[in-house]
PDB file of C-alpha atoms in Angstrom:
ATOM      1  CA  MET A  19      13.974  47.796  43.899  1.00 43.00           C
ATOM      2  CA  GLN A  20      15.835  49.750  41.720  1.00 43.00           C
ATOM      3  CA  VAL A  21      19.030  48.774  39.534  1.00 42.00           C
ATOM      4  CA  LEU A  22      21.524  50.782  38.114  1.00 42.00           C
ATOM      5  CA  ARG A  23      23.234  50.039  34.807  1.00 45.00           C
ATOM      6  CA  TRP A  24      25.610  51.950  33.130  1.00 45.00           C
ATOM      7  CA  ASP A  25      25.228  51.912  29.051  1.00 48.00           C
ATOM      8  CA  GLY A  26      27.781  53.740  27.518  1.00 50.00           C
ATOM      9  CA  GLY A  27      25.741  57.188  27.263  1.00 49.00           C
ATOM     10  CA  GLY A  28      24.947  57.347  30.929  1.00 47.00           C
ATOM     11  CA  PRO A  29      23.060  55.262  33.462  1.00 48.00           C
ATOM     12  CA  MET A  30      19.306  53.623  32.759  1.00 47.00           C
ATOM     13  CA  LEU A  31      17.098  52.893  35.043  1.00 43.00           C
ATOM     14  CA  ALA A  32      15.021  49.365  34.916  1.00 47.00           C
ATOM     15  CA  THR A  33      12.901  47.797  37.708  1.00 52.00           C
ATOM     16  CA  ARG A  34      12.577  43.596  38.607  1.00 53.00           C
ATOM     17  CA  ASP A  35       8.897  44.757  39.190  1.00 57.00           C
ATOM     18  CA  SER A  36       7.969  45.497  35.672  1.00 65.00           C
ATOM     19  CA  SER A  37      10.038  42.316  34.639  1.00 69.00           C
ATOM     20  CA  THR A  38       8.243  39.616  36.315  1.00 71.00           C
ATOM     21  CA  LEU A  39       4.969  41.498  35.252  1.00 67.00           C
ATOM     22  CA  THR A  40       5.665  41.622  31.750  1.00 72.00           C
ATOM     23  CA  VAL A  41       6.453  37.779  32.223  1.00 65.00           C
ATOM     24  CA  LEU A  42       2.801  37.109  33.924  1.00 68.00           C
ATOM     25  CA  ILE A  43       0.993  39.009  30.952  1.00 71.00           C
ATOM     26  CA  GLY A  44       2.691  36.812  28.869  1.00 69.00           C
ATOM     27  CA  THR A  45       2.089  33.347  30.593  1.00 73.00           C
ATOM     28  CA  PHE A  46      -1.475  34.169  31.041  1.00 66.00           C
ATOM     29  CA  ALA A  47      -1.767  34.896  27.593  1.00 67.00           C
ATOM     30  CA  VAL A  48      -0.400  31.455  26.778  1.00 71.00           C
ATOM     31  CA  LEU A  49      -2.392  30.111  29.189  1.00 68.00           C
ATOM     32  CA  TRP A  50      -5.887  31.626  27.528  1.00 65.00           C
ATOM     33  CA  LEU A  51      -4.790  30.586  24.711  1.00 68.00           C
ATOM     34  CA  LEU A  52      -4.534  27.204  25.125  1.00 68.00           C
ATOM     35  CA  TRP A  53      -7.596  27.149  26.987  1.00 64.00           C
ATOM     36  CA  ALA A  54      -9.478  28.896  23.696  1.00 60.00           C
ATOM     37  CA  ILE A  55      -8.217  26.074  21.345  1.00 64.00           C
ATOM     38  CA  LYS A  56      -8.802  23.113  23.681  1.00 64.00           C
ATOM     39  CA  LYS A  57     -12.347  24.769  24.284  1.00 56.00           C
ATOM     40  CA  GLN A  58     -12.750  25.420  20.801  1.00 56.00           C
ATOM     41  CA  ARG A  59     -11.630  21.131  19.960  1.00 59.00           C
ATOM     42  CA  LYS A  60     -14.194  20.360  22.531  1.00 54.00           C
ATOM     43  CA  ALA A  61     -17.079  22.701  20.885  1.00 45.00           C
ATOM     44  CA  ALA A  62     -16.628  20.671  17.515  1.00 50.00           C
ATOM     45  CA  VAL A  63     -16.250  17.174  18.711  1.00 59.00           C
ATOM     46  CA  HIS A  64     -19.676  15.251  19.835  1.00 70.00           C
ATOM     47  CA  PRO A  65     -19.224  14.070  23.579  1.00 82.00           C
ATOM     48  CA  LEU A  66     -18.468  10.301  23.480  1.00 88.00           C
ATOM     49  CA  PRO A  67     -21.061   7.987  25.033  1.00 93.00           C
ATOM     50  CA  PRO A  68     -20.786   6.417  28.508  1.00 94.00           C
ATOM     51  CA  GLY A  69     -18.517   3.300  29.135  1.00 94.00           C
ATOM     52  CA  PRO A  70     -16.712   2.047  32.174  1.00 94.00           C
ATOM     53  CA  ARG A  71     -13.405   3.031  33.498  1.00 89.00           C
ATOM     54  CA  GLY A  72     -10.073   1.648  32.865  1.00 87.00           C
ATOM     55  CA  LEU A  73      -7.026   1.347  33.645  1.00 89.00           C
ATOM     56  CA  PRO A  74      -3.986   3.940  32.181  1.00 86.00           C
ATOM     57  CA  ILE A  75      -2.602   2.275  29.007  1.00 86.00           C
ATOM     58  CA  VAL A  76      -4.486  -1.021  29.079  1.00 88.00           C
ATOM     59  CA  GLY A  77      -7.562   0.946  29.241  1.00 90.00           C
ATOM     60  CA  TYR A  78     -10.467  -2.324  30.221  1.00 93.00           C
ATOM     61  CA  LEU A  79      -8.939  -4.561  29.009  1.00 90.00           C
ATOM     62  CA  PRO A  80      -7.865  -6.600  31.814  1.00 90.00           C
ATOM     63  CA  PHE A  81     -11.461  -6.561  32.713  1.00 92.00           C
ATOM     64  CA  VAL A  82     -13.150  -8.165  29.345  1.00 88.00           C
ATOM     65  CA  GLY A  83     -12.412 -11.636  30.087  1.00 84.00           C
ATOM     66  CA  THR A  84     -12.555 -14.787  27.348  1.00 82.00           C
ATOM     67  CA  GLU A  85     -16.601 -14.356  27.098  1.00 86.00           C
ATOM     68  CA  LEU A  86     -16.389 -10.767  25.421  1.00 86.00           C
ATOM     69  CA  HIS A  87     -20.053 -11.160  23.868  1.00 87.00           C
ATOM     70  CA  THR A  88     -21.255 -12.102  28.510  1.00 92.00           C
ATOM     71  CA  LYS A  89     -19.122  -9.249  29.374  1.00 93.00           C
ATOM     72  CA  PHE A  90     -20.550  -6.927  26.388  1.00 92.00           C
ATOM     73  CA  HIS A  91     -24.215  -7.593  27.626  1.00 92.00           C
ATOM     74  CA  GLN A  92     -23.265  -7.142  31.134  1.00 94.00           C
ATOM     75  CA  LEU A  93     -21.701  -3.414  30.084  1.00 95.00           C
ATOM     76  CA  CYS A  94     -24.934  -2.816  27.789  1.00 94.00           C
ATOM     77  CA  GLY A  95     -27.162  -3.414  31.096  1.00 94.00           C
ATOM     78  CA  ILE A  96     -25.280  -0.637  32.997  1.00 95.00           C
ATOM     79  CA  TYR A  97     -24.604   1.729  30.561  1.00 95.00           C
ATOM     80  CA  GLY A  98     -27.567   1.436  27.980  1.00 94.00           C
ATOM     81  CA  PRO A  99     -27.614   0.204  24.299  1.00 94.00           C
ATOM     82  CA  ILE A 100     -24.228   2.522  23.260  1.00 95.00           C
ATOM     83  CA  TYR A 101     -21.136   2.732  25.242  1.00 96.00           C
ATOM     84  CA  LYS A 102     -17.818   3.061  24.596  1.00 94.00           C
ATOM     85  CA  VAL A 103     -14.911   0.684  26.076  1.00 94.00           C
ATOM     86  CA  TRP A 104     -10.851   1.647  25.675  1.00 91.00           C
ATOM     87  CA  LEU A 105      -9.248  -1.933  24.314  1.00 90.00           C
ATOM     88  CA  GLY A 106      -6.064  -0.662  24.736  1.00 88.00           C
ATOM     89  CA  ASN A 107      -5.267   2.350  22.772  1.00 86.00           C
ATOM     90  CA  LYS A 108      -8.612   1.324  20.441  1.00 89.00           C
ATOM     91  CA  LEU A 109     -11.479   3.437  21.185  1.00 90.00           C
ATOM     92  CA  SER A 110     -14.378   0.858  20.437  1.00 91.00           C
ATOM     93  CA  ILE A 111     -18.293   1.844  20.422  1.00 92.00           C
ATOM     94  CA  VAL A 112     -20.714  -1.149  21.424  1.00 94.00           C
ATOM     95  CA  ILE A 113     -24.242  -1.070  20.110  1.00 93.00           C
ATOM     96  CA  SER A 114     -26.586  -3.473  21.198  1.00 89.00           C
ATOM     97  CA  SER A 115     -30.085  -2.242  19.966  1.00 91.00           C
ATOM     98  CA  PRO A 116     -31.347  -3.334  16.868  1.00 92.00           C
ATOM     99  CA  SER A 117     -32.732   0.361  15.773  1.00 93.00           C
ATOM    100  CA  LEU A 118     -28.989   1.225  16.480  1.00 92.00           C
ATOM    101  CA  VAL A 119     -27.818  -1.608  14.468  1.00 91.00           C
ATOM    102  CA  LYS A 120     -30.439  -1.120  11.558  1.00 93.00           C
ATOM    103  CA  GLU A 121     -29.029   2.998  11.950  1.00 92.00           C
ATOM    104  CA  VAL A 122     -25.413   1.931  11.653  1.00 90.00           C
ATOM    105  CA  VAL A 123     -25.519  -0.836   9.001  1.00 88.00           C
ATOM    106  CA  ARG A 124     -28.751   0.419   6.570  1.00 89.00           C
ATOM    107  CA  ASP A 125     -29.325   4.259   7.418  1.00 91.00           C
ATOM    108  CA  GLN A 126     -25.681   5.371   7.181  1.00 90.00           C
ATOM    109  CA  ASP A 127     -23.926   2.943   6.285  1.00 87.00           C
ATOM    110  CA  ALA A 128     -22.171   5.308   4.155  1.00 84.00           C
ATOM    111  CA  ILE A 129     -20.656   6.853   7.498  1.00 85.00           C
ATOM    112  CA  PHE A 130     -19.753   3.690   9.174  1.00 86.00           C
ATOM    113  CA  SER A 131     -18.657   1.210   6.475  1.00 83.00           C
ATOM    114  CA  ASN A 132     -14.725   2.259   6.677  1.00 83.00           C
ATOM    115  CA  ARG A 133     -13.540   0.229   9.838  1.00 77.00           C
ATOM    116  CA  ASP A 134      -9.866  -0.017  11.434  1.00 81.00           C
ATOM    117  CA  THR A 135      -9.288  -3.456  10.012  1.00 85.00           C
ATOM    118  CA  ASN A 136      -6.628  -5.911  12.314  1.00 89.00           C
ATOM    119  CA  ILE A 137      -3.017  -6.832  11.126  1.00 92.00           C
ATOM    120  CA  VAL A 138      -4.185  -9.930   9.739  1.00 92.00           C
ATOM    121  CA  GLY A 139      -6.901  -8.421   7.580  1.00 89.00           C
ATOM    122  CA  ARG A 140      -4.510  -6.653   5.725  1.00 89.00           C
ATOM    123  CA  THR A 141      -2.215  -9.385   5.417  1.00 90.00           C
ATOM    124  CA  ILE A 142      -3.946 -11.963   3.603  1.00 88.00           C
ATOM    125  CA  THR A 143      -6.037  -8.886   1.472  1.00 87.00           C
ATOM    126  CA  TYR A 144      -3.230  -7.596  -0.260  1.00 86.00           C
ATOM    127  CA  GLY A 145      -4.022  -4.424   1.670  1.00 85.00           C
ATOM    128  CA  GLY A 146      -7.462  -4.623   1.976  1.00 84.00           C
ATOM    129  CA  ALA A 147      -7.705  -5.285  -1.692  1.00 84.00           C
ATOM    130  CA  ASP A 148     -10.720  -7.320  -1.572  1.00 83.00           C
ATOM    131  CA  ILE A 149     -14.804  -6.517  -0.776  1.00 83.00           C
ATOM    132  CA  ALA A 150     -15.014  -7.032   2.554  1.00 82.00           C
ATOM    133  CA  LEU A 151     -11.827  -4.697   3.863  1.00 83.00           C
ATOM    134  CA  SER A 152     -11.960  -1.702   0.733  1.00 84.00           C
ATOM    135  CA  LEU A 153     -12.907   1.243   1.983  1.00 85.00           C
ATOM    136  CA  ASN A 154     -16.199   2.938   0.934  1.00 86.00           C
ATOM    137  CA  CYS A 155     -15.010   4.374  -2.455  1.00 84.00           C
ATOM    138  CA  PRO A 156     -15.292   3.707  -6.512  1.00 85.00           C
ATOM    139  CA  ASN A 157     -13.087   1.159  -6.492  1.00 83.00           C
ATOM    140  CA  TRP A 158     -15.611  -0.811  -3.790  1.00 86.00           C
ATOM    141  CA  LYS A 159     -18.181  -0.180  -5.774  1.00 85.00           C
ATOM    142  CA  MET A 160     -16.759  -1.732  -8.540  1.00 85.00           C
ATOM    143  CA  LEU A 161     -15.861  -4.955  -6.475  1.00 84.00           C
ATOM    144  CA  ARG A 162     -19.215  -5.023  -5.492  1.00 86.00           C
ATOM    145  CA  LYS A 163     -21.025  -4.241  -9.130  1.00 85.00           C
ATOM    146  CA  ILE A 164     -18.708  -7.583  -9.888  1.00 82.00           C
ATOM    147  CA  PHE A 165     -19.636  -9.453  -6.986  1.00 81.00           C
ATOM    148  CA  VAL A 166     -23.204  -8.904  -7.322  1.00 83.00           C
ATOM    149  CA  ARG A 167     -24.043  -8.762 -10.999  1.00 80.00           C
ATOM    150  CA  GLU A 168     -21.509 -10.932 -12.374  1.00 73.00           C
ATOM    151  CA  MET A 169     -20.250 -13.878  -9.915  1.00 75.00           C
ATOM    152  CA  LEU A 170     -23.609 -13.955  -8.142  1.00 79.00           C
ATOM    153  CA  SER A 171     -25.609 -13.139 -11.568  1.00 80.00           C
ATOM    154  CA  PRO A 172     -28.183 -16.092 -11.400  1.00 84.00           C
ATOM    155  CA  THR A 173     -26.397 -16.814 -15.089  1.00 81.00           C
ATOM    156  CA  ASN A 174     -23.184 -17.646 -13.629  1.00 76.00           C
ATOM    157  CA  LEU A 175     -24.943 -19.499 -10.763  1.00 80.00           C
ATOM    158  CA  ASP A 176     -26.400 -21.822 -13.556  1.00 82.00           C
ATOM    159  CA  ILE A 177     -23.750 -22.028 -14.804  1.00 77.00           C
ATOM    160  CA  THR A 178     -21.865 -23.605 -12.107  1.00 78.00           C
ATOM    161  CA  LEU A 179     -24.928 -25.502 -11.156  1.00 84.00           C
ATOM    162  CA  ALA A 180     -23.162 -28.873 -12.389  1.00 81.00           C
ATOM    163  CA  LEU A 181     -19.670 -28.190 -10.489  1.00 77.00           C
ATOM    164  CA  ARG A 182     -22.153 -28.295  -6.803  1.00 84.00           C
ATOM    165  CA  ARG A 183     -24.075 -30.935  -7.896  1.00 87.00           C
ATOM    166  CA  GLU A 184     -21.112 -33.056  -8.886  1.00 83.00           C
ATOM    167  CA  GLU A 185     -20.138 -32.517  -5.231  1.00 82.00           C
ATOM    168  CA  VAL A 186     -23.067 -33.099  -3.382  1.00 87.00           C
ATOM    169  CA  ARG A 187     -22.885 -36.852  -5.207  1.00 89.00           C
ATOM    170  CA  LYS A 188     -19.263 -36.831  -4.279  1.00 85.00           C
ATOM    171  CA  THR A 189     -20.888 -36.847  -0.662  1.00 86.00           C
ATOM    172  CA  ILE A 190     -23.437 -39.005  -1.472  1.00 89.00           C
ATOM    173  CA  ARG A 191     -21.500 -41.809  -2.499  1.00 89.00           C
ATOM    174  CA  ASN A 192     -18.789 -41.476   0.043  1.00 83.00           C
ATOM    175  CA  VAL A 193     -21.599 -41.874   2.937  1.00 87.00           C
ATOM    176  CA  TYR A 194     -23.267 -44.910   1.107  1.00 87.00           C
ATOM    177  CA  ASP A 195     -19.778 -46.539   0.802  1.00 87.00           C
ATOM    178  CA  LYS A 196     -19.384 -46.057   4.528  1.00 84.00           C
ATOM    179  CA  LYS A 197     -23.130 -47.809   5.514  1.00 84.00           C
ATOM    180  CA  GLY A 198     -22.990 -49.530   8.776  1.00 85.00           C
ATOM    181  CA  THR A 199     -19.961 -46.915   9.760  1.00 87.00           C
ATOM    182  CA  HIS A 200     -20.068 -43.715  12.390  1.00 86.00           C
ATOM    183  CA  ILE A 201     -20.290 -41.008  10.150  1.00 84.00           C
ATOM    184  CA  ASP A 202     -19.920 -37.380  11.518  1.00 81.00           C
ATOM    185  CA  LEU A 203     -22.586 -35.305   9.766  1.00 80.00           C
ATOM    186  CA  GLY A 204     -21.239 -31.785  11.229  1.00 77.00           C
ATOM    187  CA  ASP A 205     -17.569 -32.465  10.039  1.00 74.00           C
ATOM    188  CA  LEU A 206     -19.235 -34.162   6.118  1.00 79.00           C
ATOM    189  CA  ALA A 207     -21.526 -30.900   6.117  1.00 80.00           C
ATOM    190  CA  PHE A 208     -18.571 -28.950   6.558  1.00 74.00           C
ATOM    191  CA  ILE A 209     -16.091 -30.755   4.226  1.00 75.00           C
ATOM    192  CA  THR A 210     -19.228 -30.603   1.475  1.00 80.00           C
ATOM    193  CA  VAL A 211     -19.799 -27.147   1.506  1.00 80.00           C
ATOM    194  CA  MET A 212     -15.832 -26.011   1.406  1.00 75.00           C
ATOM    195  CA  ASN A 213     -15.639 -28.786  -1.725  1.00 76.00           C
ATOM    196  CA  ALA A 214     -18.372 -26.952  -3.636  1.00 80.00           C
ATOM    197  CA  ILE A 215     -16.731 -23.197  -2.560  1.00 78.00           C
ATOM    198  CA  MET A 216     -13.833 -24.432  -3.937  1.00 74.00           C
ATOM    199  CA  ASN A 217     -15.038 -25.816  -7.058  1.00 75.00           C
ATOM    200  CA  MET A 218     -17.202 -23.190  -7.575  1.00 79.00           C
ATOM    201  CA  LEU A 219     -14.028 -21.203  -7.167  1.00 77.00           C
ATOM    202  CA  TRP A 220     -11.450 -22.667  -9.710  1.00 73.00           C
ATOM    203  CA  GLY A 221     -13.666 -26.426 -10.463  1.00 66.00           C
ATOM    204  CA  GLY A 222     -13.136 -25.850 -14.287  1.00 61.00           C
ATOM    205  CA  THR A 223      -9.317 -24.791 -13.708  1.00 64.00           C
ATOM    206  CA  LEU A 224      -8.183 -27.214 -12.011  1.00 64.00           C
ATOM    207  CA  ARG A 225      -9.848 -30.688 -12.083  1.00 64.00           C
ATOM    208  CA  GLY A 226      -9.563 -33.940 -10.909  1.00 62.00           C
ATOM    209  CA  GLU A 227      -6.885 -34.915  -8.526  1.00 67.00           C
ATOM    210  CA  GLU A 228      -5.180 -31.353  -9.523  1.00 67.00           C
ATOM    211  CA  GLY A 229      -8.412 -29.864  -7.832  1.00 64.00           C
ATOM    212  CA  ALA A 230      -8.134 -31.802  -5.363  1.00 66.00           C
ATOM    213  CA  LYS A 231      -4.871 -31.806  -4.119  1.00 71.00           C
ATOM    214  CA  PHE A 232      -5.086 -27.543  -3.970  1.00 70.00           C
ATOM    215  CA  GLY A 233      -8.583 -28.194  -2.037  1.00 68.00           C
ATOM    216  CA  ALA A 234      -7.009 -30.091   0.654  1.00 71.00           C
ATOM    217  CA  GLU A 235      -4.593 -27.082   0.917  1.00 74.00           C
ATOM    218  CA  PHE A 236      -6.503 -24.385   0.691  1.00 73.00           C
ATOM    219  CA  LYS A 237      -8.870 -25.918   3.581  1.00 74.00           C
ATOM    220  CA  HIS A 238      -5.786 -26.641   5.534  1.00 78.00           C
ATOM    221  CA  ILE A 239      -4.453 -22.966   5.110  1.00 82.00           C
ATOM    222  CA  PHE A 240      -8.480 -21.310   5.561  1.00 80.00           C
ATOM    223  CA  ALA A 241      -8.592 -23.365   8.956  1.00 81.00           C
ATOM    224  CA  GLU A 242      -5.304 -21.866  10.150  1.00 87.00           C
ATOM    225  CA  LEU A 243      -6.317 -18.316   9.081  1.00 87.00           C
ATOM    226  CA  VAL A 244      -9.219 -18.790  11.193  1.00 85.00           C
ATOM    227  CA  MET A 245      -7.628 -19.521  14.116  1.00 87.00           C
ATOM    228  CA  ILE A 246      -5.029 -16.201  13.986  1.00 90.00           C
ATOM    229  CA  LEU A 247      -8.113 -14.302  12.659  1.00 86.00           C
ATOM    230  CA  GLY A 248     -10.026 -14.882  15.912  1.00 81.00           C
ATOM    231  CA  LYS A 249      -6.928 -14.510  18.292  1.00 85.00           C
ATOM    232  CA  PRO A 250      -6.592 -11.168  20.177  1.00 86.00           C
ATOM    233  CA  ASN A 251      -3.121  -9.632  18.763  1.00 91.00           C
ATOM    234  CA  VAL A 252      -1.400  -7.269  21.212  1.00 90.00           C
ATOM    235  CA  SER A 253      -0.197  -5.587  17.358  1.00 91.00           C
ATOM    236  CA  ASP A 254      -3.891  -4.360  16.961  1.00 92.00           C
ATOM    237  CA  LEU A 255      -4.619  -3.314  20.552  1.00 89.00           C
ATOM    238  CA  PHE A 256      -1.233  -0.914  20.905  1.00 90.00           C
ATOM    239  CA  PRO A 257      -0.085   0.238  17.371  1.00 88.00           C
ATOM    240  CA  ALA A 258       3.390   1.693  18.788  1.00 87.00           C
ATOM    241  CA  LEU A 259       4.401  -2.113  19.344  1.00 89.00           C
ATOM    242  CA  ALA A 260       2.941  -3.509  15.879  1.00 90.00           C
ATOM    243  CA  ARG A 261       6.490  -3.334  14.341  1.00 90.00           C
ATOM    244  CA  PHE A 262       8.134  -5.396  17.240  1.00 91.00           C
ATOM    245  CA  ASP A 263       5.177  -8.889  16.525  1.00 92.00           C
ATOM    246  CA  LEU A 264       5.576  -9.575  19.667  1.00 91.00           C
ATOM    247  CA  GLN A 265       3.526 -13.292  19.180  1.00 93.00           C
ATOM    248  CA  GLY A 266       4.301 -13.570  15.669  1.00 93.00           C
ATOM    249  CA  ILE A 267       0.678 -13.513  14.419  1.00 94.00           C
ATOM    250  CA  ARG A 268       2.088 -10.972  11.329  1.00 94.00           C
ATOM    251  CA  ARG A 269       4.638 -13.214  10.478  1.00 94.00           C
ATOM    252  CA  LYS A 270       2.058 -16.080  10.609  1.00 93.00           C
ATOM    253  CA  ALA A 271      -0.405 -14.021   8.364  1.00 93.00           C
ATOM    254  CA  LYS A 272       2.491 -13.169   6.051  1.00 93.00           C
ATOM    255  CA  ARG A 273       3.659 -17.099   5.634  1.00 93.00           C
ATOM    256  CA  ILE A 274      -0.069 -18.038   5.242  1.00 91.00           C
ATOM    257  CA  SER A 275      -0.348 -14.995   2.644  1.00 90.00           C
ATOM    258  CA  GLU A 276       2.856 -16.531   0.411  1.00 91.00           C
ATOM    259  CA  THR A 277       0.923 -19.873   0.230  1.00 87.00           C
ATOM    260  CA  ILE A 278      -2.030 -18.280  -0.986  1.00 84.00           C
ATOM    261  CA  ASP A 279      -0.488 -16.662  -3.462  1.00 87.00           C
ATOM    262  CA  ARG A 280       1.174 -19.027  -4.882  1.00 85.00           C
ATOM    263  CA  VAL A 281      -1.859 -21.708  -5.013  1.00 81.00           C
ATOM    264  CA  LEU A 282      -3.436 -18.499  -6.864  1.00 84.00           C
ATOM    265  CA  ASP A 283      -0.585 -17.846  -9.318  1.00 87.00           C
ATOM    266  CA  TYR A 284      -0.780 -21.565 -10.541  1.00 83.00           C
ATOM    267  CA  ALA A 285      -4.553 -21.412 -11.210  1.00 82.00           C
ATOM    268  CA  ILE A 286      -4.202 -17.723 -12.738  1.00 85.00           C
ATOM    269  CA  ASP A 287      -1.822 -18.758 -15.114  1.00 86.00           C
ATOM    270  CA  LYS A 288      -3.193 -21.886 -15.577  1.00 82.00           C
ATOM    271  CA  GLN A 289      -6.766 -20.406 -16.543  1.00 82.00           C
ATOM    272  CA  ILE A 290      -4.973 -17.498 -18.375  1.00 83.00           C
ATOM    273  CA  LYS A 291      -2.895 -20.134 -20.839  1.00 82.00           C
ATOM    274  CA  SER A 292      -6.581 -22.218 -21.107  1.00 79.00           C
ATOM    275  CA  LEU A 293      -8.729 -18.771 -22.160  1.00 77.00           C
ATOM    276  CA  ALA A 294      -5.424 -17.388 -24.598  1.00 81.00           C
ATOM    277  CA  LYS A 295      -5.625 -20.898 -26.129  1.00 80.00           C
ATOM    278  CA  ALA A 296      -9.597 -20.692 -26.793  1.00 76.00           C
ATOM    279  CA  LYS A 297      -8.809 -17.319 -28.023  1.00 77.00           C
ATOM    280  CA  GLU A 298      -6.340 -18.244 -30.529  1.00 79.00           C
ATOM    281  CA  GLU A 299      -8.853 -21.210 -31.630  1.00 76.00           C
ATOM    282  CA  GLY A 300     -11.367 -18.777 -31.938  1.00 72.00           C
ATOM    283  CA  THR A 301     -13.412 -20.887 -29.522  1.00 67.00           C
ATOM    284  CA  THR A 302     -15.104 -19.791 -26.038  1.00 61.00           C
ATOM    285  CA  LYS A 303     -15.458 -21.536 -22.710  1.00 56.00           C
ATOM    286  CA  THR A 304     -18.976 -22.101 -21.946  1.00 53.00           C
ATOM    287  CA  GLU A 305     -18.967 -24.793 -19.869  1.00 55.00           C
ATOM    288  CA  GLN A 306     -17.695 -25.239 -16.618  1.00 59.00           C
ATOM    289  CA  LYS A 307     -16.978 -21.801 -16.089  1.00 69.00           C
ATOM    290  CA  ASP A 308     -15.683 -20.603 -12.600  1.00 77.00           C
ATOM    291  CA  PHE A 309     -15.586 -17.364 -10.529  1.00 81.00           C
ATOM    292  CA  LEU A 310     -11.660 -17.572 -11.405  1.00 83.00           C
ATOM    293  CA  GLN A 311     -12.807 -17.752 -15.479  1.00 81.00           C
ATOM    294  CA  VAL A 312     -15.490 -15.316 -14.871  1.00 79.00           C
ATOM    295  CA  LEU A 313     -13.372 -12.637 -12.801  1.00 83.00           C
ATOM    296  CA  LEU A 314     -10.437 -12.980 -15.706  1.00 82.00           C
ATOM    297  CA  GLU A 315     -12.715 -12.408 -18.586  1.00 79.00           C
ATOM    298  CA  LEU A 316     -14.148  -9.269 -16.911  1.00 78.00           C
ATOM    299  CA  SER A 317     -10.469  -7.805 -16.566  1.00 78.00           C
ATOM    300  CA  GLU A 318      -9.906  -7.976 -20.128  1.00 73.00           C
ATOM    301  CA  GLN A 319     -12.842  -6.316 -21.232  1.00 66.00           C
ATOM    302  CA  ASP A 320     -11.817  -3.164 -22.983  1.00 56.00           C
ATOM    303  CA  ASP A 321     -15.669  -1.259 -22.401  1.00 56.00           C
ATOM    304  CA  GLY A 322     -14.379   1.790 -20.483  1.00 51.00           C
ATOM    305  CA  ALA A 323     -15.202   1.162 -17.154  1.00 53.00           C
ATOM    306  CA  PRO A 324     -12.571   0.798 -14.320  1.00 52.00           C
ATOM    307  CA  SER A 325     -10.417  -3.015 -14.544  1.00 60.00           C
ATOM    308  CA  MET A 326      -8.995  -5.074 -12.046  1.00 69.00           C
ATOM    309  CA  ILE A 327      -6.005  -6.037 -11.219  1.00 78.00           C
ATOM    310  CA  MET A 328      -4.760  -8.726  -9.753  1.00 83.00           C
ATOM    311  CA  THR A 329      -4.656  -8.463  -6.454  1.00 83.00           C
ATOM    312  CA  GLN A 330      -7.878  -7.355  -6.286  1.00 83.00           C
ATOM    313  CA  ILE A 331      -8.604 -10.746  -8.451  1.00 84.00           C
ATOM    314  CA  LYS A 332      -6.824 -12.808  -5.665  1.00 83.00           C
ATOM    315  CA  ALA A 333      -8.321 -10.938  -3.272  1.00 83.00           C
ATOM    316  CA  LEU A 334     -11.989 -11.562  -4.290  1.00 81.00           C
ATOM    317  CA  VAL A 335     -11.267 -15.501  -5.386  1.00 79.00           C
ATOM    318  CA  PHE A 336      -9.801 -16.730  -1.948  1.00 73.00           C
ATOM    319  CA  LEU A 337     -12.539 -14.415   0.178  1.00 69.00           C
ATOM    320  CA  SER A 338     -15.606 -14.980  -1.944  1.00 62.00           C
TER     321      SER A 338
END
């Protein structure tokens, strides 16, 4: 079909067929370009392991059930020792053989060490400032060196031996005072371990009734924290909903974090004043040295090594 168009100087001839052909060629070029890009991306990305099919948006989440380990064991029998599971918008890779675990946690640990932390973990660790949730970087290596060589060195463990021994003696006296009555050994062991840990953290800083008060408050906080850490959070599975905090878990974690912060601020302020007083008097605290004192002394060293900031000290003390 021919169409005549007047353009001042004379008639011009245009064809609808040529316009259609131009559109088709352009569309084909765009489709070919998109196909080439997609093929290139597929070639660059390694294929994922097999796994169960899920539903749109929620993935395999409705079929997991309450016993996660049992379901994962069942899926292992179907898909093998490594498989993928979509939980909401999060892709999880499950491994269940000793050889693969060894490959991940030891042989290739530098690759797999970084992890996607949940909201509660980031909130209580000051954005992942502790050794457990920090990314594999020079900062993490510094924290690991401090944790292993300083806090848990034989010398410092020997220094805190008196603190641990005192807690064990208190437990023995407590059992002796309750002779002839029923005793929950599990609860008793838990309290003894918690008291020993609290004593090692700041036993030389907060003594007597003051230390017992803060220890009891910390144990209550820790129990509540364990509950929300293990609670499934919709915000973790669907990051787009995180801003709404539908279950209120982030608010609870924030409240716990603020309580922990107040306790640690008090203990750190008291220890700093004690160290400053000892420095003015020309003496050094050598007895009843706790982890908090060790960290504060390390942060004040001027040996050219990277020093810790206060949030890292708090995170290490609380999650040691």
